[in-house]
mmCIF file of N, CA and C and ligand atoms in Angstrom:
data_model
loop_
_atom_site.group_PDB
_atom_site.id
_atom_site.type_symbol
_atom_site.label_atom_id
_atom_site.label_comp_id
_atom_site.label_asym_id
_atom_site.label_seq_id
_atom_site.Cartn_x
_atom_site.Cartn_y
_atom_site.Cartn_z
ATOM 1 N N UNK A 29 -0.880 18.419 -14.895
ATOM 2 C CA UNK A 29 -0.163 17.565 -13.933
ATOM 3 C C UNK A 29 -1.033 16.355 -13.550
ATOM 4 N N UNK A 30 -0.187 15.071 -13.308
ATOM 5 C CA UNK A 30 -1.248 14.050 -13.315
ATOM 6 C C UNK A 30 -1.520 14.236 -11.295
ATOM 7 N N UNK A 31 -2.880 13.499 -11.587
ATOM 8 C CA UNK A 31 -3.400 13.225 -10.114
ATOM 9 C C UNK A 31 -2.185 12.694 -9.294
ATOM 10 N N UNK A 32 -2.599 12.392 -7.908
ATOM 11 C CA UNK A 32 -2.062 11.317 -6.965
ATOM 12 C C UNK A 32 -2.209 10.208 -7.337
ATOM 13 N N UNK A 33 -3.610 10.174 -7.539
ATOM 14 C CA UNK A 33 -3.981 8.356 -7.819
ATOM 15 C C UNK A 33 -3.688 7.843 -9.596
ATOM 16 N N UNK A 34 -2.973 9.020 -10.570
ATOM 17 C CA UNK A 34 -2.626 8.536 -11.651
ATOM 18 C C UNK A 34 -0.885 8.046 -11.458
ATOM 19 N N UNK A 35 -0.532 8.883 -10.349
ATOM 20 C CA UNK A 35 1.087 8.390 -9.573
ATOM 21 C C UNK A 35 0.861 7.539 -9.035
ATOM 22 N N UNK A 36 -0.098 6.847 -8.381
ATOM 23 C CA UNK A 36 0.056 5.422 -7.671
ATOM 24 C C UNK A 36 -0.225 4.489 -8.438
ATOM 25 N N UNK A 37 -1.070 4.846 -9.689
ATOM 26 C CA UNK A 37 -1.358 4.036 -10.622
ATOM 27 C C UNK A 37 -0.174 3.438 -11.361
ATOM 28 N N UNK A 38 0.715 3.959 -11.623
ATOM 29 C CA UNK A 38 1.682 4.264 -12.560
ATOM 30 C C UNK A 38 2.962 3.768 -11.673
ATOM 31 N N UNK A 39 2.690 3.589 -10.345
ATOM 32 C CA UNK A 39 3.980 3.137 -9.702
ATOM 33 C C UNK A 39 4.582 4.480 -8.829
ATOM 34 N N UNK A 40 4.642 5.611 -9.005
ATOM 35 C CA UNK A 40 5.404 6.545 -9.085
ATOM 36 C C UNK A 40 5.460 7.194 -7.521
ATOM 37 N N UNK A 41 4.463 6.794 -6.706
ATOM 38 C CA UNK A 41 3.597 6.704 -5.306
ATOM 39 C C UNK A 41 3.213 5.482 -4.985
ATOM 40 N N UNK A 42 3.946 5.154 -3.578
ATOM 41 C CA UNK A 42 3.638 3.395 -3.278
ATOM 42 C C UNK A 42 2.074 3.906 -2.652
ATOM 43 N N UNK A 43 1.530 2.243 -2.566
ATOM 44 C CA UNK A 43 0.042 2.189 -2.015
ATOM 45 C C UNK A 43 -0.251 0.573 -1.493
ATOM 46 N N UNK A 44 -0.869 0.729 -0.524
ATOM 47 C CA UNK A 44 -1.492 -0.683 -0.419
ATOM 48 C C UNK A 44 -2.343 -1.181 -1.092
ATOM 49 N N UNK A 45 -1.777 -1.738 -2.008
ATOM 50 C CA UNK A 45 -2.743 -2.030 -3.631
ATOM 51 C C UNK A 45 -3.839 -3.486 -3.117
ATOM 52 N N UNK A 46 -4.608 -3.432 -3.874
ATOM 53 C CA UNK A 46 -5.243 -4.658 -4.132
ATOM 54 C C UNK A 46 -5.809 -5.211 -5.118
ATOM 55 N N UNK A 47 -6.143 -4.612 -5.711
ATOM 56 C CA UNK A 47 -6.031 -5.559 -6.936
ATOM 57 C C UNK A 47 -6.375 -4.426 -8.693
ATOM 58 N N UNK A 48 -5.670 -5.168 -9.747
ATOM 59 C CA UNK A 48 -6.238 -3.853 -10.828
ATOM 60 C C UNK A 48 -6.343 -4.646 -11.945
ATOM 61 N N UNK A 49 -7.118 -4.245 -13.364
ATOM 62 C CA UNK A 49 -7.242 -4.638 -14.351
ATOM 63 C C UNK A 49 -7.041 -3.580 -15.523
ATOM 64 N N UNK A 50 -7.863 -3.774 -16.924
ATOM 65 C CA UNK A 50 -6.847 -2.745 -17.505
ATOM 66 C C UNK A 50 -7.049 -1.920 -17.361
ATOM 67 N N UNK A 51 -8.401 -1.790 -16.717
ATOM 68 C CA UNK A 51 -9.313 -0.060 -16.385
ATOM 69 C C UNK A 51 -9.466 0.429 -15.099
ATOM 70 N N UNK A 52 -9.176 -0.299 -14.268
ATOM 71 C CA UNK A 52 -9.278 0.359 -13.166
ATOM 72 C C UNK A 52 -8.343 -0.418 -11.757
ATOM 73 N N UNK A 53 -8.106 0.342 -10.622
ATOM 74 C CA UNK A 53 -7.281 -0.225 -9.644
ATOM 75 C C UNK A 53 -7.869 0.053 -8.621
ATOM 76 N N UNK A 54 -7.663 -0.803 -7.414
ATOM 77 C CA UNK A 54 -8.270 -0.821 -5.768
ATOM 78 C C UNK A 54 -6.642 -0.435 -5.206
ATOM 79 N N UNK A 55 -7.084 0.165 -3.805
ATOM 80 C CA UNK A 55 -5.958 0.859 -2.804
ATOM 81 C C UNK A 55 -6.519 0.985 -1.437
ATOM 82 N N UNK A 56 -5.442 0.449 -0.744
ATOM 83 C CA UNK A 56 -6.313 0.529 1.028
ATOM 84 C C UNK A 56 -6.286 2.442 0.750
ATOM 85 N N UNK A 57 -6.779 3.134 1.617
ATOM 86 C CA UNK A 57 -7.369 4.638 1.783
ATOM 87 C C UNK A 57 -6.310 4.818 2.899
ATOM 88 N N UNK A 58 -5.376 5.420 2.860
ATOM 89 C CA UNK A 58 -4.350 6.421 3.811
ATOM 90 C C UNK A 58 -4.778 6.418 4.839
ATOM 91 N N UNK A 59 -5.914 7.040 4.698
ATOM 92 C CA UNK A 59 -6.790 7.888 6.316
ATOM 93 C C UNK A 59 -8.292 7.232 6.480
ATOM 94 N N UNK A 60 -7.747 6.528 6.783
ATOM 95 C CA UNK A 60 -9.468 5.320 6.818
ATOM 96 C C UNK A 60 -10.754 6.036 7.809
ATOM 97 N N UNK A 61 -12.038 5.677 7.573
ATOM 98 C CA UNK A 61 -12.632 5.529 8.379
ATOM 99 C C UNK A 61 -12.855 4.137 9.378
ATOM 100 N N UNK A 62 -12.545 3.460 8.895
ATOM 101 C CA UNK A 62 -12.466 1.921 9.102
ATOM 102 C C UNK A 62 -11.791 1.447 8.821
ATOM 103 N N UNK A 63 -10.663 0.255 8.857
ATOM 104 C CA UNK A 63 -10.283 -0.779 8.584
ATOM 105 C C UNK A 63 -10.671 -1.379 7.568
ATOM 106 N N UNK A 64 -10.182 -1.373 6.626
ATOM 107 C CA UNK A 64 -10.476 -1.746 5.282
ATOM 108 C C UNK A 64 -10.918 -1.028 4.594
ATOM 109 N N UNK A 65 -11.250 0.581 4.292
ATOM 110 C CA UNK A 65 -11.905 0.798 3.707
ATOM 111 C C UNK A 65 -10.764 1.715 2.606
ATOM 112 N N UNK A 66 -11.554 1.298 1.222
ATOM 113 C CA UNK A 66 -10.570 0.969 -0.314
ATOM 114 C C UNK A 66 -11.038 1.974 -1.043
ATOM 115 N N UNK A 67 -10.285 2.518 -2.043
ATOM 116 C CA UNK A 67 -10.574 3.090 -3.180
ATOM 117 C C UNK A 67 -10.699 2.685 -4.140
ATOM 118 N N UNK A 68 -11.551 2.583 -5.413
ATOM 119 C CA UNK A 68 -11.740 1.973 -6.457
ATOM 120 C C UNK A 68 -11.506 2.872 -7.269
ATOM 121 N N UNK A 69 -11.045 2.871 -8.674
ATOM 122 C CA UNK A 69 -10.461 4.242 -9.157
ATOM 123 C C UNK A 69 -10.208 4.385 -10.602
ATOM 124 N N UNK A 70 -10.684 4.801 -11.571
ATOM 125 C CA UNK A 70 -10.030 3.988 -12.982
ATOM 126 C C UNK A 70 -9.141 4.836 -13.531
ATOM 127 N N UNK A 71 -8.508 3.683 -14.206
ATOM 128 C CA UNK A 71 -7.212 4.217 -14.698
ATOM 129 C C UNK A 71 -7.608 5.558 -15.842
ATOM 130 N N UNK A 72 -8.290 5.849 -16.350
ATOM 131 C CA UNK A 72 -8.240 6.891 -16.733
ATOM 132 C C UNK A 72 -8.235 8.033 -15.742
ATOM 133 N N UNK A 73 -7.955 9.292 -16.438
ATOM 134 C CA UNK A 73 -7.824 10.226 -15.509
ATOM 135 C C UNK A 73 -9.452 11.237 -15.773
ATOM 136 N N UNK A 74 -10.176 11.232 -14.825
ATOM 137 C CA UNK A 74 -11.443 12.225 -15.090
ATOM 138 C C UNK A 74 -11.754 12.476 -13.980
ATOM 139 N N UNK A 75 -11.877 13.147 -13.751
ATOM 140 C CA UNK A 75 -12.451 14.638 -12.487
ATOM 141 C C UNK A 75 -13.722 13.876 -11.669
ATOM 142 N N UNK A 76 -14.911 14.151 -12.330
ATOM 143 C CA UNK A 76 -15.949 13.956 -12.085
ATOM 144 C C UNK A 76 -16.276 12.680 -12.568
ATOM 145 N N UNK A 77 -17.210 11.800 -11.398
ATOM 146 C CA UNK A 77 -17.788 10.166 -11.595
ATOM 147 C C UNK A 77 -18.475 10.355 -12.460
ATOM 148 N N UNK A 78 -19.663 11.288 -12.208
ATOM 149 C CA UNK A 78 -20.805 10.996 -13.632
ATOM 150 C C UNK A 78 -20.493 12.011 -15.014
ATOM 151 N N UNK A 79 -18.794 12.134 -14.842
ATOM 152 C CA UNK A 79 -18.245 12.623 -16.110
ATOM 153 C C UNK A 79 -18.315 11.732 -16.849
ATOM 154 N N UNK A 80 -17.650 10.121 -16.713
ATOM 155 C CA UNK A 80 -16.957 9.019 -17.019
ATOM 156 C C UNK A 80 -18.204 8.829 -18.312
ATOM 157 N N UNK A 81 -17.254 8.340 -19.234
ATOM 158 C CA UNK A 81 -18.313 7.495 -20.039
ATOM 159 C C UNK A 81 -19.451 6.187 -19.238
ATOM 160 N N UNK A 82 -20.460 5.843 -20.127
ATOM 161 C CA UNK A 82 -21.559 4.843 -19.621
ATOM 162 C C UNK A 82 -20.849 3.285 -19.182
ATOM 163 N N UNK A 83 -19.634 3.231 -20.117
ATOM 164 C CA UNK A 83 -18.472 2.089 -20.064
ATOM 165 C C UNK A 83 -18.020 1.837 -19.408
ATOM 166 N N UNK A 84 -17.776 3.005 -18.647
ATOM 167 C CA UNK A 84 -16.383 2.782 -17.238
ATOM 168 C C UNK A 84 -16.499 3.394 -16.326
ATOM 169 N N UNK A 85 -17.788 3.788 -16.638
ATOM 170 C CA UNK A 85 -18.952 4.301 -14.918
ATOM 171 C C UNK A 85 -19.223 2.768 -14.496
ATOM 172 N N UNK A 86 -19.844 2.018 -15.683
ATOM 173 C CA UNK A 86 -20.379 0.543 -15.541
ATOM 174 C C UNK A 86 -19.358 -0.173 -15.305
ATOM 175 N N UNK A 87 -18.248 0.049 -15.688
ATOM 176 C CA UNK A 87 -17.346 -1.318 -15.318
ATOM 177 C C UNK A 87 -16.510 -0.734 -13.829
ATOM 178 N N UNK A 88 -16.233 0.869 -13.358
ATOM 179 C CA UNK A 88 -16.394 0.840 -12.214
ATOM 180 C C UNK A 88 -16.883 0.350 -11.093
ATOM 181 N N UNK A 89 -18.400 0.543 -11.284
ATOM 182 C CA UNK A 89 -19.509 0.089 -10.169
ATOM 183 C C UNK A 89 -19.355 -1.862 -10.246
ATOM 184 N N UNK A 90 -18.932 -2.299 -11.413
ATOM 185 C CA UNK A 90 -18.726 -3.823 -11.436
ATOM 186 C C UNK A 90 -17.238 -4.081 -10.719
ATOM 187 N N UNK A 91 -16.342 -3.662 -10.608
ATOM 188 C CA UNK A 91 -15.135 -3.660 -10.161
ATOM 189 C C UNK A 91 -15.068 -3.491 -8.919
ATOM 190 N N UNK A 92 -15.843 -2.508 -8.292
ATOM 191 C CA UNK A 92 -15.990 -1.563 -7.120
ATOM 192 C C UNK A 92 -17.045 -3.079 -6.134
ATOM 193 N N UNK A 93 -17.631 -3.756 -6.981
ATOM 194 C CA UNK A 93 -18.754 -5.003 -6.431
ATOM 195 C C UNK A 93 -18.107 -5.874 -5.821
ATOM 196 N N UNK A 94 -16.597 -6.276 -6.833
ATOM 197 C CA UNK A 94 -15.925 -7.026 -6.726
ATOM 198 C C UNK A 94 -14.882 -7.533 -5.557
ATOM 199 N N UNK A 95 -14.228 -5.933 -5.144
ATOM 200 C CA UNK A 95 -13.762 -5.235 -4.183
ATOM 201 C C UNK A 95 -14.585 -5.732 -3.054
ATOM 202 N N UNK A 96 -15.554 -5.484 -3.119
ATOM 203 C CA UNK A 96 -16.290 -4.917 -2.007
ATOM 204 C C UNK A 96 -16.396 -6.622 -0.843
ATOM 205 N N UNK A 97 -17.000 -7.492 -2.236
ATOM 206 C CA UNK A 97 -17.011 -8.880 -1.284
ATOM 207 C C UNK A 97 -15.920 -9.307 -1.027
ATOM 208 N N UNK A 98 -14.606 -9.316 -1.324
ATOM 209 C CA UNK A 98 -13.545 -9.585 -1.190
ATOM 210 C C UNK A 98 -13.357 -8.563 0.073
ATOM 211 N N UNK A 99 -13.722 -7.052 0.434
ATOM 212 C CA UNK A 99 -13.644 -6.792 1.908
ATOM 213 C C UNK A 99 -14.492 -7.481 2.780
ATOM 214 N N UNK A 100 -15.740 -7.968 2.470
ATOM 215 C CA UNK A 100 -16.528 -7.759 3.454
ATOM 216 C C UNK A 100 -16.512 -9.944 3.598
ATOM 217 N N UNK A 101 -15.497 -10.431 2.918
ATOM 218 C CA UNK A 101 -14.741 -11.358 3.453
ATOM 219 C C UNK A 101 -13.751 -11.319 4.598
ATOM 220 N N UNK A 102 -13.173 -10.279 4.364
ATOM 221 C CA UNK A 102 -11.753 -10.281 5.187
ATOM 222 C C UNK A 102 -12.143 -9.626 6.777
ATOM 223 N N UNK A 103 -13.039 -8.318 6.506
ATOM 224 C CA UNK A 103 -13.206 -7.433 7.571
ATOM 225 C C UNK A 103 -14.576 -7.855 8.352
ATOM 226 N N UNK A 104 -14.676 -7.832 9.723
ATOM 227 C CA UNK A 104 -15.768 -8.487 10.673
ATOM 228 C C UNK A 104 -16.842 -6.837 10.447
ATOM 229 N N UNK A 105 -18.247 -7.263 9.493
ATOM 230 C CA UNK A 105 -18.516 -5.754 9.204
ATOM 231 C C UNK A 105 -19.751 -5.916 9.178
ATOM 232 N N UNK A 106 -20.586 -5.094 9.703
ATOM 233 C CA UNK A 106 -22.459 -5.481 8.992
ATOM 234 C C UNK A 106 -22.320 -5.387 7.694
ATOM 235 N N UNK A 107 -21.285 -4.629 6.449
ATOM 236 C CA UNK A 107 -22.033 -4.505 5.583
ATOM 237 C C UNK A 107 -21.302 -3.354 5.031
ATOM 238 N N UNK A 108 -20.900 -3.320 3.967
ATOM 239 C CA UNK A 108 -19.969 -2.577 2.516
ATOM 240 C C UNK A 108 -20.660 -1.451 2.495
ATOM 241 N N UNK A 109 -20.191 0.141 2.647
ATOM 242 C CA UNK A 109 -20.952 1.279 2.366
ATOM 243 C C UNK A 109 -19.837 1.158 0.752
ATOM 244 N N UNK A 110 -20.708 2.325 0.515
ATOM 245 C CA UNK A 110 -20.086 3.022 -0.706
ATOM 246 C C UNK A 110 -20.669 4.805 -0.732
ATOM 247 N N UNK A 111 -19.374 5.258 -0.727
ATOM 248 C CA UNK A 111 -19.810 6.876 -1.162
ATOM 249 C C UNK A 111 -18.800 7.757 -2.271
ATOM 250 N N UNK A 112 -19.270 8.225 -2.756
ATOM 251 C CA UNK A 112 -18.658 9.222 -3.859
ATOM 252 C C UNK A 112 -18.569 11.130 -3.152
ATOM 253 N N UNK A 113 -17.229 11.561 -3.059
ATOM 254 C CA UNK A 113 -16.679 12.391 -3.142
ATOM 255 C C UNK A 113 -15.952 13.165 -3.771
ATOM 256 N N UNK A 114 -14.587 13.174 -3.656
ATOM 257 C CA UNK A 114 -13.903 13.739 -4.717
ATOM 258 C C UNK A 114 -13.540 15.227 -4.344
ATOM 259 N N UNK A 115 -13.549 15.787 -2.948
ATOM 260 C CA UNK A 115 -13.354 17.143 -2.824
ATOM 261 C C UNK A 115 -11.755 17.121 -2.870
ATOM 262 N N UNK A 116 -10.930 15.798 -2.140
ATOM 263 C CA UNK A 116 -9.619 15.914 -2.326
ATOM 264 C C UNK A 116 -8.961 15.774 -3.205
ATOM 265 N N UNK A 117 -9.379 14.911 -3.992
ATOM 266 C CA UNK A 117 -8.567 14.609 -5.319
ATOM 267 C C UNK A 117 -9.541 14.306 -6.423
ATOM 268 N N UNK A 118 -9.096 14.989 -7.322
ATOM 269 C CA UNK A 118 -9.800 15.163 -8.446
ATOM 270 C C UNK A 118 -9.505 14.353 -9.601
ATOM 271 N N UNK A 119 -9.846 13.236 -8.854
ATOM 272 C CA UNK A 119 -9.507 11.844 -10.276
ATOM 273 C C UNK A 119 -10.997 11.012 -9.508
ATOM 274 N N UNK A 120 -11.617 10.491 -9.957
ATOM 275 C CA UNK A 120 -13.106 10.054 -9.695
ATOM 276 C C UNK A 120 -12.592 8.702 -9.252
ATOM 277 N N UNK A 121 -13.373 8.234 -8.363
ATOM 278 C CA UNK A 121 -13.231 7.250 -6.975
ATOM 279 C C UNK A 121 -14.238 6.933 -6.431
ATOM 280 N N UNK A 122 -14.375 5.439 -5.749
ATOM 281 C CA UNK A 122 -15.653 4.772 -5.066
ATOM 282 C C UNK A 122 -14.327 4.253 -3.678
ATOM 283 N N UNK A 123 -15.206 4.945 -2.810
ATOM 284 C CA UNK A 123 -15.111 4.734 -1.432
ATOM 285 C C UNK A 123 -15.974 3.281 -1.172
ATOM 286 N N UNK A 124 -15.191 2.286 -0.489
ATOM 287 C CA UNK A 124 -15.860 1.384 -0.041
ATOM 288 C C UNK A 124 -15.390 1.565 1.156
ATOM 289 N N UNK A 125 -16.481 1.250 2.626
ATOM 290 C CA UNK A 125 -16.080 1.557 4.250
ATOM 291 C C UNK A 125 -16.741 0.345 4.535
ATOM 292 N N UNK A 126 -16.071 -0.820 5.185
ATOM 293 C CA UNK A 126 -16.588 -1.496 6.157
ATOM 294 C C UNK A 126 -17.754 -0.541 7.391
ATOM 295 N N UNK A 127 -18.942 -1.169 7.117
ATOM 296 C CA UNK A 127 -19.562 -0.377 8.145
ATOM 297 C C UNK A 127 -20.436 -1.021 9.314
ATOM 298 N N UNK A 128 -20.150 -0.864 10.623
ATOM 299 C CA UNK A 128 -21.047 -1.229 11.612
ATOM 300 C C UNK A 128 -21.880 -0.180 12.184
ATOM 301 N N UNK A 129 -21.836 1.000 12.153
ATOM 302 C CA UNK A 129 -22.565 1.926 12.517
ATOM 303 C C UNK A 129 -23.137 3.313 11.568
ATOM 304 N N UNK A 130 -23.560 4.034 11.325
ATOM 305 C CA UNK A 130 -24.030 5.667 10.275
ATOM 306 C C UNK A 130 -22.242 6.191 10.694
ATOM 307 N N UNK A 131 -22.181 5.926 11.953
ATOM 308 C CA UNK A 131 -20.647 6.799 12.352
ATOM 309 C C UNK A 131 -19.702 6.643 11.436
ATOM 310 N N UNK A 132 -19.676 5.684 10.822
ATOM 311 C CA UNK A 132 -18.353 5.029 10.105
ATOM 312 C C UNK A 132 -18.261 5.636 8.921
ATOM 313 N N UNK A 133 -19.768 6.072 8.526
ATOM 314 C CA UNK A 133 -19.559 6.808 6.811
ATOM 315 C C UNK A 133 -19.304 8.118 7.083
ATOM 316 N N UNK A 134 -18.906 8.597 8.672
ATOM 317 C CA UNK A 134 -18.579 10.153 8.538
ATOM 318 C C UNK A 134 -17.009 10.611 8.517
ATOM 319 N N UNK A 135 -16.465 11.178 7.454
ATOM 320 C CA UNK A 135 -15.328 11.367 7.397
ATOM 321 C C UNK A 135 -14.321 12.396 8.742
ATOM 322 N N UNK A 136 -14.670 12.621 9.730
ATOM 323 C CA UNK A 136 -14.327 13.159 10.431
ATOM 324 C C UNK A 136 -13.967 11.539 11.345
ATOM 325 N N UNK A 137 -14.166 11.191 11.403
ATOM 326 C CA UNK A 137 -13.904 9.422 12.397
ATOM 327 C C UNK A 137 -12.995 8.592 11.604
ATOM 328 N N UNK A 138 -11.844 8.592 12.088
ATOM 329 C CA UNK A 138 -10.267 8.049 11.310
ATOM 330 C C UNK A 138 -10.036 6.755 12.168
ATOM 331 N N UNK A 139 -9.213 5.927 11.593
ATOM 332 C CA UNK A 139 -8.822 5.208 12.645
ATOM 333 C C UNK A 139 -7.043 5.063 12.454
ATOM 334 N N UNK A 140 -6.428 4.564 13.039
ATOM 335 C CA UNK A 140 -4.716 4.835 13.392
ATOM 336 C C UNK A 140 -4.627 3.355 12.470
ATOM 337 N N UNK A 141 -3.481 3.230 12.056
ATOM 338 C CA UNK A 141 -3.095 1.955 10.798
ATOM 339 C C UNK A 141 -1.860 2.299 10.836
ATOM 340 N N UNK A 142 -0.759 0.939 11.323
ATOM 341 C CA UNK A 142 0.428 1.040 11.274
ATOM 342 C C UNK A 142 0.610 0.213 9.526
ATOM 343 N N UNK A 143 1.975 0.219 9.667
ATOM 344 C CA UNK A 143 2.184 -0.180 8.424
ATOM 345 C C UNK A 143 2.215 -1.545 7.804
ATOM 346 N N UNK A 144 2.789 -2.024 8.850
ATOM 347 C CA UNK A 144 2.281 -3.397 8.975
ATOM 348 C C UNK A 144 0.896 -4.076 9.069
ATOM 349 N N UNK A 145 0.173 -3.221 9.585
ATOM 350 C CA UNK A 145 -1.767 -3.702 9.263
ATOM 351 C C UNK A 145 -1.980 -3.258 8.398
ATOM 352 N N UNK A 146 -1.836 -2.002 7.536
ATOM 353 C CA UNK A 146 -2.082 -2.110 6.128
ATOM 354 C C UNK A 146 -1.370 -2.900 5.212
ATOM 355 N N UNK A 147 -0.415 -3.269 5.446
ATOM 356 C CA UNK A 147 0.302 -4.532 4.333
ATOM 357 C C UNK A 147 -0.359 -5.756 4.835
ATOM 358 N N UNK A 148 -0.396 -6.365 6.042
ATOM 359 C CA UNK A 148 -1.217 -7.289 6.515
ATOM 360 C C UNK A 148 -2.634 -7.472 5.740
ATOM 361 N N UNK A 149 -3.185 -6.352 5.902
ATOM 362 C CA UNK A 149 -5.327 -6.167 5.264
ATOM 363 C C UNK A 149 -4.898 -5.763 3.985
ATOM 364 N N UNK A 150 -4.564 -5.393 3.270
ATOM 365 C CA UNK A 150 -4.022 -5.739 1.861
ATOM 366 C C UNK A 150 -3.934 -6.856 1.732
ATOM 367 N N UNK A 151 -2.724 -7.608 1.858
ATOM 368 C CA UNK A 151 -2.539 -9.267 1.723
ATOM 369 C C UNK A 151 -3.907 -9.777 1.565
ATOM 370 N N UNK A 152 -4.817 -9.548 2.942
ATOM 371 C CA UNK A 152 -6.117 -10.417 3.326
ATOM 372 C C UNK A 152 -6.582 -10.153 2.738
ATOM 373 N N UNK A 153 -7.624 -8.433 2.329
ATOM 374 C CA UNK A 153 -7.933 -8.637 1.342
ATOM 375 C C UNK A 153 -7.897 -9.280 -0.108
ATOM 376 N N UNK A 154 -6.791 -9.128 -0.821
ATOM 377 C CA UNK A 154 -6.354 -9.879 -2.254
ATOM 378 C C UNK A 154 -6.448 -11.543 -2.239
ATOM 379 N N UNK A 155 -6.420 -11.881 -0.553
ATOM 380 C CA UNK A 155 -6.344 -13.241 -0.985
ATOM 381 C C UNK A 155 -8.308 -13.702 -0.702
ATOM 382 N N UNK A 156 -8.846 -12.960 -0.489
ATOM 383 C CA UNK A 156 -10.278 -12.799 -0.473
ATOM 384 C C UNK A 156 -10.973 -12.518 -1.972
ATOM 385 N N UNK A 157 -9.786 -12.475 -2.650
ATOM 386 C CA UNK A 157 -10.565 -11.811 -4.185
ATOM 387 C C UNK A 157 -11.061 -12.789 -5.057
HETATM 388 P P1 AMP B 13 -12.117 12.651 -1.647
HETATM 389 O O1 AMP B 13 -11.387 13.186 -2.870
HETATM 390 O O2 AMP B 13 -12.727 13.756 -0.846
HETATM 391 O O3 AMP B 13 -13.094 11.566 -2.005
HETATM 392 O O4 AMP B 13 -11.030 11.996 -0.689
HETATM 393 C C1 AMP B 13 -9.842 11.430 -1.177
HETATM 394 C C2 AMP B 13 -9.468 10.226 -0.342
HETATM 395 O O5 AMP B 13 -8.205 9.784 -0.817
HETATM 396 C C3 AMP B 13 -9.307 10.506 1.164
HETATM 397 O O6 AMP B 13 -10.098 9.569 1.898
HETATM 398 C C4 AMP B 13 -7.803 10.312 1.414
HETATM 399 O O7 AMP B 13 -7.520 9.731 2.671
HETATM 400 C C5 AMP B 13 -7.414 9.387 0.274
HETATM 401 N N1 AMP B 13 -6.025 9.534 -0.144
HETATM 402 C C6 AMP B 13 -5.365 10.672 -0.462
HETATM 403 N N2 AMP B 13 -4.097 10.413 -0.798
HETATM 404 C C7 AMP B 13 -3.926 9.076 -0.690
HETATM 405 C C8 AMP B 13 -2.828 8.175 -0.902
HETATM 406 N N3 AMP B 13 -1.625 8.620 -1.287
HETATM 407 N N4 AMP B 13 -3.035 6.863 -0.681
HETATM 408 C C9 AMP B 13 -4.239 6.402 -0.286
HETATM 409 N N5 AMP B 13 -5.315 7.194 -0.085
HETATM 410 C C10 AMP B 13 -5.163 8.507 -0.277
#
């Protein structure tokens, strides 16, 4: 069965997209820690990050760069975290979190996002790209 993020990839699950190429796609994060903070994700389907071939580990982390200044344009932030997880979904992903404090990279600290501010910080973001 394919992932979530191979259904949003694919159309099949809407998302607050931001931007994709042939290997990989960005998505605002459902359940944020912050305001702005994106998934980077490649279109292939693989479990584990340091499963990925050397190719599209590398053109991840270049994609995921890309993303990142294009948030840390849009969002008022000290500064772009990045963390790797994967306990929820098992398609390999780079967390980018706008971060002003250690608090912000802890997944227990959500913040509320109507629908309209995620279509809004989408927009901003992409036009930051
Ligand atoms: P993890 O697999 O532990 O790295 O976490 C998966 C992340 O995906 C969590 O931060 C979720 O909020 C996020 N997530 C799960 N489903 C969706 C979705 N449909 N759209 C956007 N983000 C999602």
């Amino acid at each position: 069965m394919s992932s979530i993020f191979t259904k949003i990839i694919n159309g099949e699950i809407p998302c607050y997209k931001i931007a994709e190429d042939d290997n990989f796609f960005a998505f605002l994060d459902i359940n944020p820690n912050t305001k702005g903070h994106t998934l980077c994700v490649p279109k292939k389907e693989v479990d584990k990050l340091f499963d990925l071939d050397d190719e599209l580990y590398l053109g991840l982390m270049q994609f995921s760069k890309k993303i990142a200044a294009a948030i840390k344009k849009t969002v008022p932030c000290d500064r772009i975290g990045m963390t790797i997880i994967g306990l929820e979904v098992p398609h390999a992903h780079v967390h980018l979190i706008p971060l002003n404090t250690m608090d912000d990279m802890r997944f227990h600290k959500k913040v509320a996002m109507s629908t309209a501010e995620f279509e809004a910080l989408a927009e901003s973001i992409k036009a930051n790209l």
